[in-house]
PDB file of C-alpha atoms in Angstrom:
ATOM      1  CA  UNK A   1       3.137  -3.237 -16.274  1.00 46.00           C
ATOM      2  CA  UNK A   2       7.200  -3.255 -15.518  1.00 48.00           C
ATOM      3  CA  UNK A   3       9.198  -5.842 -17.047  1.00 48.00           C
ATOM      4  CA  UNK A   4      10.219  -9.084 -15.311  1.00 57.00           C
ATOM      5  CA  UNK A   5      13.607  -8.072 -14.932  1.00 54.00           C
ATOM      6  CA  UNK A   6      13.057  -4.615 -13.847  1.00 61.00           C
ATOM      7  CA  UNK A   7      15.126  -4.013 -10.405  1.00 69.00           C
ATOM      8  CA  UNK A   8      16.453  -7.522 -10.378  1.00 67.00           C
ATOM      9  CA  UNK A   9      19.886  -6.976 -11.683  1.00 62.00           C
ATOM     10  CA  UNK A  10      22.548  -8.116  -9.150  1.00 59.00           C
ATOM     11  CA  UNK A  11      20.045 -10.027  -7.164  1.00 64.00           C
ATOM     12  CA  UNK A  12      21.712 -12.728  -4.925  1.00 56.00           C
ATOM     13  CA  UNK A  13      24.823 -11.066  -4.609  1.00 55.00           C
ATOM     14  CA  UNK A  14      24.392 -11.258  -0.762  1.00 50.00           C
ATOM     15  CA  UNK A  15      23.410 -14.819  -0.507  1.00 49.00           C
ATOM     16  CA  UNK A  16      25.920 -16.997   1.400  1.00 47.00           C
ATOM     17  CA  UNK A  17      24.818 -19.952  -0.051  1.00 47.00           C
ATOM     18  CA  UNK A  18      22.658 -21.282  -3.261  1.00 45.00           C
ATOM     19  CA  UNK A  19      19.025 -22.167  -2.374  1.00 49.00           C
ATOM     20  CA  UNK A  20      18.216 -19.545   0.325  1.00 84.00           C
ATOM     21  CA  UNK A  21      14.780 -18.664  -0.422  1.00 90.00           C
ATOM     22  CA  UNK A  22      14.493 -16.771   2.870  1.00 89.00           C
ATOM     23  CA  UNK A  23      17.406 -14.686   2.048  1.00 90.00           C
ATOM     24  CA  UNK A  24      16.433 -13.772  -1.614  1.00 91.00           C
ATOM     25  CA  UNK A  25      12.831 -12.979  -0.166  1.00 90.00           C
ATOM     26  CA  UNK A  26      14.488 -10.345   2.042  1.00 88.00           C
ATOM     27  CA  UNK A  27      16.513  -9.008  -0.599  1.00 90.00           C
ATOM     28  CA  UNK A  28      13.710  -8.363  -3.153  1.00 91.00           C
ATOM     29  CA  UNK A  29      11.605  -7.126  -0.333  1.00 87.00           C
ATOM     30  CA  UNK A  30      14.325  -4.431   0.483  1.00 84.00           C
ATOM     31  CA  UNK A  31      14.352  -3.493  -2.793  1.00 88.00           C
ATOM     32  CA  UNK A  32      10.474  -3.461  -2.977  1.00 86.00           C
ATOM     33  CA  UNK A  33      10.178  -0.855  -0.069  1.00 79.00           C
ATOM     34  CA  UNK A  34      12.946   1.211  -1.155  1.00 75.00           C
ATOM     35  CA  UNK A  35      11.294   1.813  -4.667  1.00 76.00           C
ATOM     36  CA  UNK A  36      14.109  -0.039  -6.949  1.00 83.00           C
ATOM     37  CA  UNK A  37      11.501  -2.716  -7.606  1.00 88.00           C
ATOM     38  CA  UNK A  38       8.213  -0.746  -8.870  1.00 84.00           C
ATOM     39  CA  UNK A  39       4.487  -1.501  -8.181  1.00 84.00           C
ATOM     40  CA  UNK A  40       3.137  -3.790 -11.083  1.00 87.00           C
ATOM     41  CA  UNK A  41       6.334  -5.526 -11.725  1.00 91.00           C
ATOM     42  CA  UNK A  42       5.814  -8.923 -12.807  1.00 93.00           C
ATOM     43  CA  UNK A  43       8.075 -11.303 -10.704  1.00 94.00           C
ATOM     44  CA  UNK A  44       8.316 -14.551 -13.084  1.00 91.00           C
ATOM     45  CA  UNK A  45       9.836 -17.389 -11.594  1.00 91.00           C
ATOM     46  CA  UNK A  46      12.465 -18.084 -14.412  1.00 91.00           C
ATOM     47  CA  UNK A  47      13.685 -14.438 -14.495  1.00 91.00           C
ATOM     48  CA  UNK A  48      13.845 -14.580 -10.626  1.00 89.00           C
ATOM     49  CA  UNK A  49      16.112 -17.781 -10.699  1.00 90.00           C
ATOM     50  CA  UNK A  50      18.112 -16.491 -13.372  1.00 89.00           C
ATOM     51  CA  UNK A  51      18.656 -13.267 -11.616  1.00 88.00           C
ATOM     52  CA  UNK A  52      19.410 -14.656  -8.345  1.00 85.00           C
ATOM     53  CA  UNK A  53      21.670 -17.443  -9.389  1.00 87.00           C
ATOM     54  CA  UNK A  54      19.028 -20.043  -7.576  1.00 89.00           C
ATOM     55  CA  UNK A  55      17.302 -23.218  -8.940  1.00 90.00           C
ATOM     56  CA  UNK A  56      13.640 -22.880 -10.084  1.00 91.00           C
ATOM     57  CA  UNK A  57      12.386 -24.536  -6.784  1.00 93.00           C
ATOM     58  CA  UNK A  58      13.950 -21.939  -4.777  1.00 92.00           C
ATOM     59  CA  UNK A  59      12.540 -19.088  -7.007  1.00 93.00           C
ATOM     60  CA  UNK A  60       9.335 -20.606  -6.438  1.00 93.00           C
ATOM     61  CA  UNK A  61       9.604 -20.773  -2.756  1.00 94.00           C
ATOM     62  CA  UNK A  62      10.778 -17.396  -2.733  1.00 94.00           C
ATOM     63  CA  UNK A  63       7.668 -16.188  -4.554  1.00 94.00           C
ATOM     64  CA  UNK A  64       5.677 -18.184  -1.738  1.00 93.00           C
ATOM     65  CA  UNK A  65       7.286 -16.226   1.092  1.00 91.00           C
ATOM     66  CA  UNK A  66       6.724 -12.734  -0.752  1.00 91.00           C
ATOM     67  CA  UNK A  67       3.029 -13.546  -1.355  1.00 90.00           C
ATOM     68  CA  UNK A  68       2.672 -14.599   2.625  1.00 85.00           C
ATOM     69  CA  UNK A  69       4.162 -11.395   3.069  1.00 80.00           C
ATOM     70  CA  UNK A  70       1.668  -9.280   1.643  1.00 80.00           C
ATOM     71  CA  UNK A  71       3.621  -6.991  -0.927  1.00 85.00           C
ATOM     72  CA  UNK A  72       3.471  -9.621  -3.703  1.00 91.00           C
ATOM     73  CA  UNK A  73      -0.016 -11.021  -5.063  1.00 90.00           C
ATOM     74  CA  UNK A  74      -0.329 -13.999  -7.091  1.00 90.00           C
ATOM     75  CA  UNK A  75      -2.895 -13.764 -10.007  1.00 89.00           C
ATOM     76  CA  UNK A  76      -3.938 -17.058 -12.213  1.00 86.00           C
ATOM     77  CA  UNK A  77      -3.148 -15.785 -15.425  1.00 80.00           C
ATOM     78  CA  UNK A  78      -0.359 -13.030 -14.441  1.00 83.00           C
ATOM     79  CA  UNK A  79       1.608 -14.843 -11.725  1.00 89.00           C
ATOM     80  CA  UNK A  80       3.317 -12.827  -8.953  1.00 93.00           C
ATOM     81  CA  UNK A  81       2.723  -9.016  -9.235  1.00 93.00           C
ATOM     82  CA  UNK A  82       4.394  -6.529  -6.874  1.00 91.00           C
ATOM     83  CA  UNK A  83       1.199  -4.843  -5.164  1.00 87.00           C
ATOM     84  CA  UNK A  84       0.010  -1.662  -6.399  1.00 84.00           C
ATOM     85  CA  UNK A  85      -1.350   0.398  -3.012  1.00 85.00           C
ATOM     86  CA  UNK A  86      -4.389   2.323  -3.909  1.00 89.00           C
ATOM     87  CA  UNK A  87      -5.972   5.143  -1.636  1.00 93.00           C
ATOM     88  CA  UNK A  88      -8.521   2.833   0.252  1.00 94.00           C
ATOM     89  CA  UNK A  89      -5.239   0.480   1.267  1.00 92.00           C
ATOM     90  CA  UNK A  90      -3.489   3.472   2.768  1.00 92.00           C
ATOM     91  CA  UNK A  91      -6.556   4.411   4.776  1.00 94.00           C
ATOM     92  CA  UNK A  92      -6.944   0.729   5.932  1.00 95.00           C
ATOM     93  CA  UNK A  93      -3.260   0.768   7.085  1.00 93.00           C
ATOM     94  CA  UNK A  94      -3.405   4.019   8.982  1.00 95.00           C
ATOM     95  CA  UNK A  95      -6.574   2.726  10.876  1.00 96.00           C
ATOM     96  CA  UNK A  96      -5.051  -0.363  11.853  1.00 95.00           C
ATOM     97  CA  UNK A  97      -1.344   1.404  12.985  1.00 96.00           C
ATOM     98  CA  UNK A  98      -3.430   3.691  15.056  1.00 97.00           C
ATOM     99  CA  UNK A  99      -5.413   1.074  16.740  1.00 97.00           C
ATOM    100  CA  UNK A 100      -2.161  -1.009  17.301  1.00 97.00           C
ATOM    101  CA  UNK A 101       0.060   1.934  18.622  1.00 98.00           C
ATOM    102  CA  UNK A 102      -2.958   3.155  20.829  1.00 98.00           C
ATOM    103  CA  UNK A 103      -2.816  -0.137  22.764  1.00 97.00           C
ATOM    104  CA  UNK A 104       0.773   0.270  23.295  1.00 98.00           C
ATOM    105  CA  UNK A 105       0.441   3.630  24.698  1.00 98.00           C
ATOM    106  CA  UNK A 106      -2.529   2.660  26.770  1.00 96.00           C
ATOM    107  CA  UNK A 107      -0.270  -0.196  28.173  1.00 96.00           C
ATOM    108  CA  UNK A 108       2.749   2.286  29.046  1.00 94.00           C
ATOM    109  CA  UNK A 109       1.387   4.196  31.829  1.00 92.00           C
ATOM    110  CA  UNK A 110       4.407   3.035  33.949  1.00 93.00           C
ATOM    111  CA  UNK A 111       7.301   2.147  31.699  1.00 96.00           C
ATOM    112  CA  UNK A 112       9.957  -0.614  32.775  1.00 96.00           C
ATOM    113  CA  UNK A 113      13.531   0.439  32.615  1.00 96.00           C
ATOM    114  CA  UNK A 114      14.097  -1.716  29.646  1.00 97.00           C
ATOM    115  CA  UNK A 115      11.299  -0.330  27.977  1.00 97.00           C
ATOM    116  CA  UNK A 116      12.015   3.240  28.413  1.00 97.00           C
ATOM    117  CA  UNK A 117      15.689   2.542  27.253  1.00 97.00           C
ATOM    118  CA  UNK A 118      14.470   0.967  24.109  1.00 97.00           C
ATOM    119  CA  UNK A 119      12.261   3.894  23.215  1.00 97.00           C
ATOM    120  CA  UNK A 120      15.207   6.369  23.971  1.00 98.00           C
ATOM    121  CA  UNK A 121      17.312   4.324  21.724  1.00 98.00           C
ATOM    122  CA  UNK A 122      14.571   4.421  19.039  1.00 98.00           C
ATOM    123  CA  UNK A 123      14.369   8.351  19.529  1.00 97.00           C
ATOM    124  CA  UNK A 124      18.269   8.662  19.124  1.00 97.00           C
ATOM    125  CA  UNK A 125      18.225   6.827  15.973  1.00 97.00           C
ATOM    126  CA  UNK A 126      15.659   8.584  13.999  1.00 95.00           C
ATOM    127  CA  UNK A 127      17.325  11.954  15.077  1.00 95.00           C
ATOM    128  CA  UNK A 128      20.611  10.245  13.801  1.00 96.00           C
ATOM    129  CA  UNK A 129      18.624   9.195  10.731  1.00 92.00           C
ATOM    130  CA  UNK A 130      17.243  12.693  10.214  1.00 91.00           C
ATOM    131  CA  UNK A 131      20.710  14.402  10.311  1.00 91.00           C
ATOM    132  CA  UNK A 132      21.995  11.664   7.705  1.00 90.00           C
ATOM    133  CA  UNK A 133      19.561  13.079   4.779  1.00 81.00           C
ATOM    134  CA  UNK A 134      18.963   9.565   4.165  1.00 82.00           C
ATOM    135  CA  UNK A 135      15.485   9.063   3.245  1.00 79.00           C
ATOM    136  CA  UNK A 136      15.537   5.027   3.360  1.00 79.00           C
ATOM    137  CA  UNK A 137      17.140   5.310   6.875  1.00 86.00           C
ATOM    138  CA  UNK A 138      14.933   7.790   7.879  1.00 87.00           C
ATOM    139  CA  UNK A 139      11.575   5.656   7.231  1.00 86.00           C
ATOM    140  CA  UNK A 140      13.343   2.701   8.986  1.00 89.00           C
ATOM    141  CA  UNK A 141      13.780   4.570  12.097  1.00 93.00           C
ATOM    142  CA  UNK A 142      10.680   5.790  11.923  1.00 93.00           C
ATOM    143  CA  UNK A 143       9.138   2.368  11.706  1.00 93.00           C
ATOM    144  CA  UNK A 144      11.471   1.275  14.387  1.00 95.00           C
ATOM    145  CA  UNK A 145       9.991   3.983  16.827  1.00 97.00           C
ATOM    146  CA  UNK A 146       6.591   3.377  16.414  1.00 97.00           C
ATOM    147  CA  UNK A 147       7.140  -0.569  16.658  1.00 97.00           C
ATOM    148  CA  UNK A 148       8.729   0.109  20.184  1.00 98.00           C
ATOM    149  CA  UNK A 149       5.298   1.742  21.066  1.00 98.00           C
ATOM    150  CA  UNK A 150       3.388  -1.204  20.023  1.00 98.00           C
ATOM    151  CA  UNK A 151       5.911  -3.467  21.787  1.00 97.00           C
ATOM    152  CA  UNK A 152       4.591  -1.855  25.184  1.00 98.00           C
ATOM    153  CA  UNK A 153       1.519  -3.885  25.049  1.00 97.00           C
ATOM    154  CA  UNK A 154       3.307  -6.888  25.637  1.00 97.00           C
ATOM    155  CA  UNK A 155       1.806  -8.815  22.974  1.00 97.00           C
ATOM    156  CA  UNK A 156       3.988 -11.290  20.675  1.00 96.00           C
ATOM    157  CA  UNK A 157       1.026 -11.321  18.336  1.00 95.00           C
ATOM    158  CA  UNK A 158       0.463  -7.694  17.967  1.00 96.00           C
ATOM    159  CA  UNK A 159       4.038  -7.586  17.324  1.00 95.00           C
ATOM    160  CA  UNK A 160       3.982  -9.822  14.481  1.00 91.00           C
ATOM    161  CA  UNK A 161       0.920  -8.317  13.085  1.00 91.00           C
ATOM    162  CA  UNK A 162       2.527  -4.951  13.091  1.00 94.00           C
ATOM    163  CA  UNK A 163       5.579  -6.145  11.515  1.00 88.00           C
ATOM    164  CA  UNK A 164       3.510  -7.420   8.821  1.00 82.00           C
ATOM    165  CA  UNK A 165       2.060  -3.860   7.866  1.00 87.00           C
ATOM    166  CA  UNK A 166       5.094  -1.920   8.582  1.00 87.00           C
ATOM    167  CA  UNK A 167       6.823  -3.115   5.243  1.00 83.00           C
ATOM    168  CA  UNK A 168       3.397  -1.795   3.374  1.00 85.00           C
ATOM    169  CA  UNK A 169       4.201   1.442   5.184  1.00 86.00           C
ATOM    170  CA  UNK A 170       7.716   1.301   3.948  1.00 82.00           C
ATOM    171  CA  UNK A 171       6.285   0.721   0.466  1.00 80.00           C
ATOM    172  CA  UNK A 172       4.117   3.773   0.613  1.00 80.00           C
ATOM    173  CA  UNK A 173       6.870   5.916   2.055  1.00 77.00           C
ATOM    174  CA  UNK A 174       8.969   4.870  -0.719  1.00 70.00           C
ATOM    175  CA  UNK A 175       6.457   6.414  -3.169  1.00 67.00           C
ATOM    176  CA  UNK A 176       5.745   9.712  -0.803  1.00 67.00           C
ATOM    177  CA  UNK A 177       9.552  10.283  -0.516  1.00 62.00           C
ATOM    178  CA  UNK A 178       9.704  10.937  -4.282  1.00 54.00           C
ATOM    179  CA  UNK A 179       6.487  13.005  -4.409  1.00 54.00           C
ATOM    180  CA  UNK A 180       6.409  15.079  -1.170  1.00 55.00           C
ATOM    181  CA  UNK A 181       9.273  16.875   0.021  1.00 53.00           C
ATOM    182  CA  UNK A 182       8.688  17.072   3.934  1.00 55.00           C
ATOM    183  CA  UNK A 183      10.882  14.398   4.590  1.00 57.00           C
ATOM    184  CA  UNK A 184      13.878  16.507   3.513  1.00 60.00           C
ATOM    185  CA  UNK A 185      12.815  18.782   6.361  1.00 71.00           C
ATOM    186  CA  UNK A 186      12.456  16.113   9.176  1.00 77.00           C
ATOM    187  CA  UNK A 187      12.787  18.487  12.076  1.00 82.00           C
ATOM    188  CA  UNK A 188       9.263  18.848  12.990  1.00 87.00           C
ATOM    189  CA  UNK A 189       9.023  15.096  12.898  1.00 89.00           C
ATOM    190  CA  UNK A 190      12.050  14.635  15.373  1.00 93.00           C
ATOM    191  CA  UNK A 191      10.308  16.771  17.737  1.00 94.00           C
ATOM    192  CA  UNK A 192       7.005  15.053  17.634  1.00 95.00           C
ATOM    193  CA  UNK A 193       8.807  11.572  18.401  1.00 96.00           C
ATOM    194  CA  UNK A 194      10.690  13.351  21.268  1.00 97.00           C
ATOM    195  CA  UNK A 195       7.545  14.441  22.899  1.00 98.00           C
ATOM    196  CA  UNK A 196       5.698  11.345  22.478  1.00 98.00           C
ATOM    197  CA  UNK A 197       8.596   9.775  24.040  1.00 98.00           C
ATOM    198  CA  UNK A 198       8.699  12.330  26.877  1.00 97.00           C
ATOM    199  CA  UNK A 199       5.035  12.242  27.571  1.00 97.00           C
ATOM    200  CA  UNK A 200       5.228   8.079  27.872  1.00 97.00           C
ATOM    201  CA  UNK A 201       8.140   8.508  30.262  1.00 97.00           C
ATOM    202  CA  UNK A 202       6.246  10.826  32.477  1.00 96.00           C
ATOM    203  CA  UNK A 203       3.328   8.443  32.604  1.00 96.00           C
ATOM    204  CA  UNK A 204       0.909  10.836  30.421  1.00 97.00           C
ATOM    205  CA  UNK A 205      -0.602   8.208  28.512  1.00 97.00           C
ATOM    206  CA  UNK A 206      -3.696  10.516  27.645  1.00 97.00           C
ATOM    207  CA  UNK A 207      -1.116  13.279  26.159  1.00 98.00           C
ATOM    208  CA  UNK A 208       0.944  10.710  24.342  1.00 98.00           C
ATOM    209  CA  UNK A 209      -2.419   9.370  22.663  1.00 98.00           C
ATOM    210  CA  UNK A 210      -3.559  12.607  21.724  1.00 98.00           C
ATOM    211  CA  UNK A 211      -0.301  13.669  19.905  1.00 97.00           C
ATOM    212  CA  UNK A 212       0.397  10.108  18.436  1.00 98.00           C
ATOM    213  CA  UNK A 213      -3.180  10.195  16.697  1.00 98.00           C
ATOM    214  CA  UNK A 214      -2.628  13.848  15.408  1.00 97.00           C
ATOM    215  CA  UNK A 215       0.742  12.536  14.095  1.00 94.00           C
ATOM    216  CA  UNK A 216      -0.507   9.329  12.575  1.00 95.00           C
ATOM    217  CA  UNK A 217      -3.758  11.038  11.205  1.00 95.00           C
ATOM    218  CA  UNK A 218      -1.586  13.752   9.224  1.00 91.00           C
ATOM    219  CA  UNK A 219       0.689  11.523   7.681  1.00 88.00           C
ATOM    220  CA  UNK A 220      -2.032   8.938   6.742  1.00 91.00           C
ATOM    221  CA  UNK A 221      -3.990  11.769   5.065  1.00 91.00           C
ATOM    222  CA  UNK A 222      -0.815  12.894   3.265  1.00 86.00           C
ATOM    223  CA  UNK A 223      -0.085   9.401   2.040  1.00 88.00           C
ATOM    224  CA  UNK A 224      -4.029   9.279   1.078  1.00 92.00           C
ATOM    225  CA  UNK A 225      -3.488  12.468  -1.043  1.00 89.00           C
ATOM    226  CA  UNK A 226      -0.584  11.365  -2.849  1.00 86.00           C
ATOM    227  CA  UNK A 227      -1.914   7.991  -3.635  1.00 88.00           C
ATOM    228  CA  UNK A 228      -5.066   9.495  -4.851  1.00 91.00           C
ATOM    229  CA  UNK A 229      -3.152  11.357  -7.301  1.00 86.00           C
ATOM    230  CA  UNK A 230      -1.412   8.724  -8.403  1.00 78.00           C
ATOM    231  CA  UNK A 231      -4.693   6.992  -9.072  1.00 77.00           C
ATOM    232  CA  UNK A 232      -5.802   9.833 -11.225  1.00 77.00           C
ATOM    233  CA  UNK A 233      -2.517  10.040 -13.354  1.00 72.00           C
ATOM    234  CA  UNK A 234      -3.204   6.215 -13.867  1.00 68.00           C
ATOM    235  CA  UNK A 235      -6.801   6.630 -14.850  1.00 70.00           C
ATOM    236  CA  UNK A 236      -5.766   9.700 -17.098  1.00 72.00           C
ATOM    237  CA  UNK A 237      -3.165   7.351 -18.889  1.00 68.00           C
ATOM    238  CA  UNK A 238      -5.442   4.613 -19.402  1.00 57.00           C
ATOM    239  CA  UNK A 239      -8.751   6.190 -20.634  1.00 55.00           C
ATOM    240  CA  UNK A 240      -6.954   7.561 -24.014  1.00 53.00           C
ATOM    241  CA  UNK A 241      -5.751   3.970 -24.789  1.00 51.00           C
ATOM    242  CA  UNK A 242      -9.047   2.576 -24.008  1.00 53.00           C
ATOM    243  CA  UNK A 243     -10.897   4.897 -26.243  1.00 45.00           C
ATOM    244  CA  UNK A 244      -8.591   4.079 -28.961  1.00 40.00           C
ATOM    245  CA  UNK A 245      -8.895   0.472 -28.553  1.00 41.00           C
ATOM    246  CA  UNK A 246     -12.617   1.095 -28.663  1.00 39.00           C
TER     247      UNK A 246
END
């Protein structure tokens, strides 16, 4: 497991005032999803307060916010620990993504002008991110595009739920971006996003749903394969130690 202070250096530099648990939680969350704070890292209250320059009470509230967000878990004996997603988690996340995004597609048979504008802007953001060669920006733009699809369902509750799993998706991509090189050649992804958008603009929800399903299924399987390899690597690392201890 990672040390308590791993990834916490300079934490709190962006805080406007001492005691902002929400801001500190946002900064930690950003470091988790972009890979600066690794899975399995312990987030101890004292270390967090020291690194963030905040009180212990604020650090405690920050941890409560992070646990509620889903990427940090609290264990009775270990305290707060950054989650380690497994292959089963990836399957579940992508199953839910597909359900929610298809609901948006089904509701998008006749786009309102503001919905079309938001989707168009999201496609443009994704194209610009792809041209920048900035993986973190590309992942954020990808999530932004798919969030616009969910918003077509006009359900505030669905939007909130999607935002909750979006951080887990970004977290997963922070691992894949290191182990999978497709993100370095995003041309086909740009075209897929553009085609999904065009199908929606033309009112062809069936074609949009088919392309979206293929798109998410392919990436869900890629993430599943990467996390399965990571699981296998962890097992090979642990078993020799267990054998020696026995």
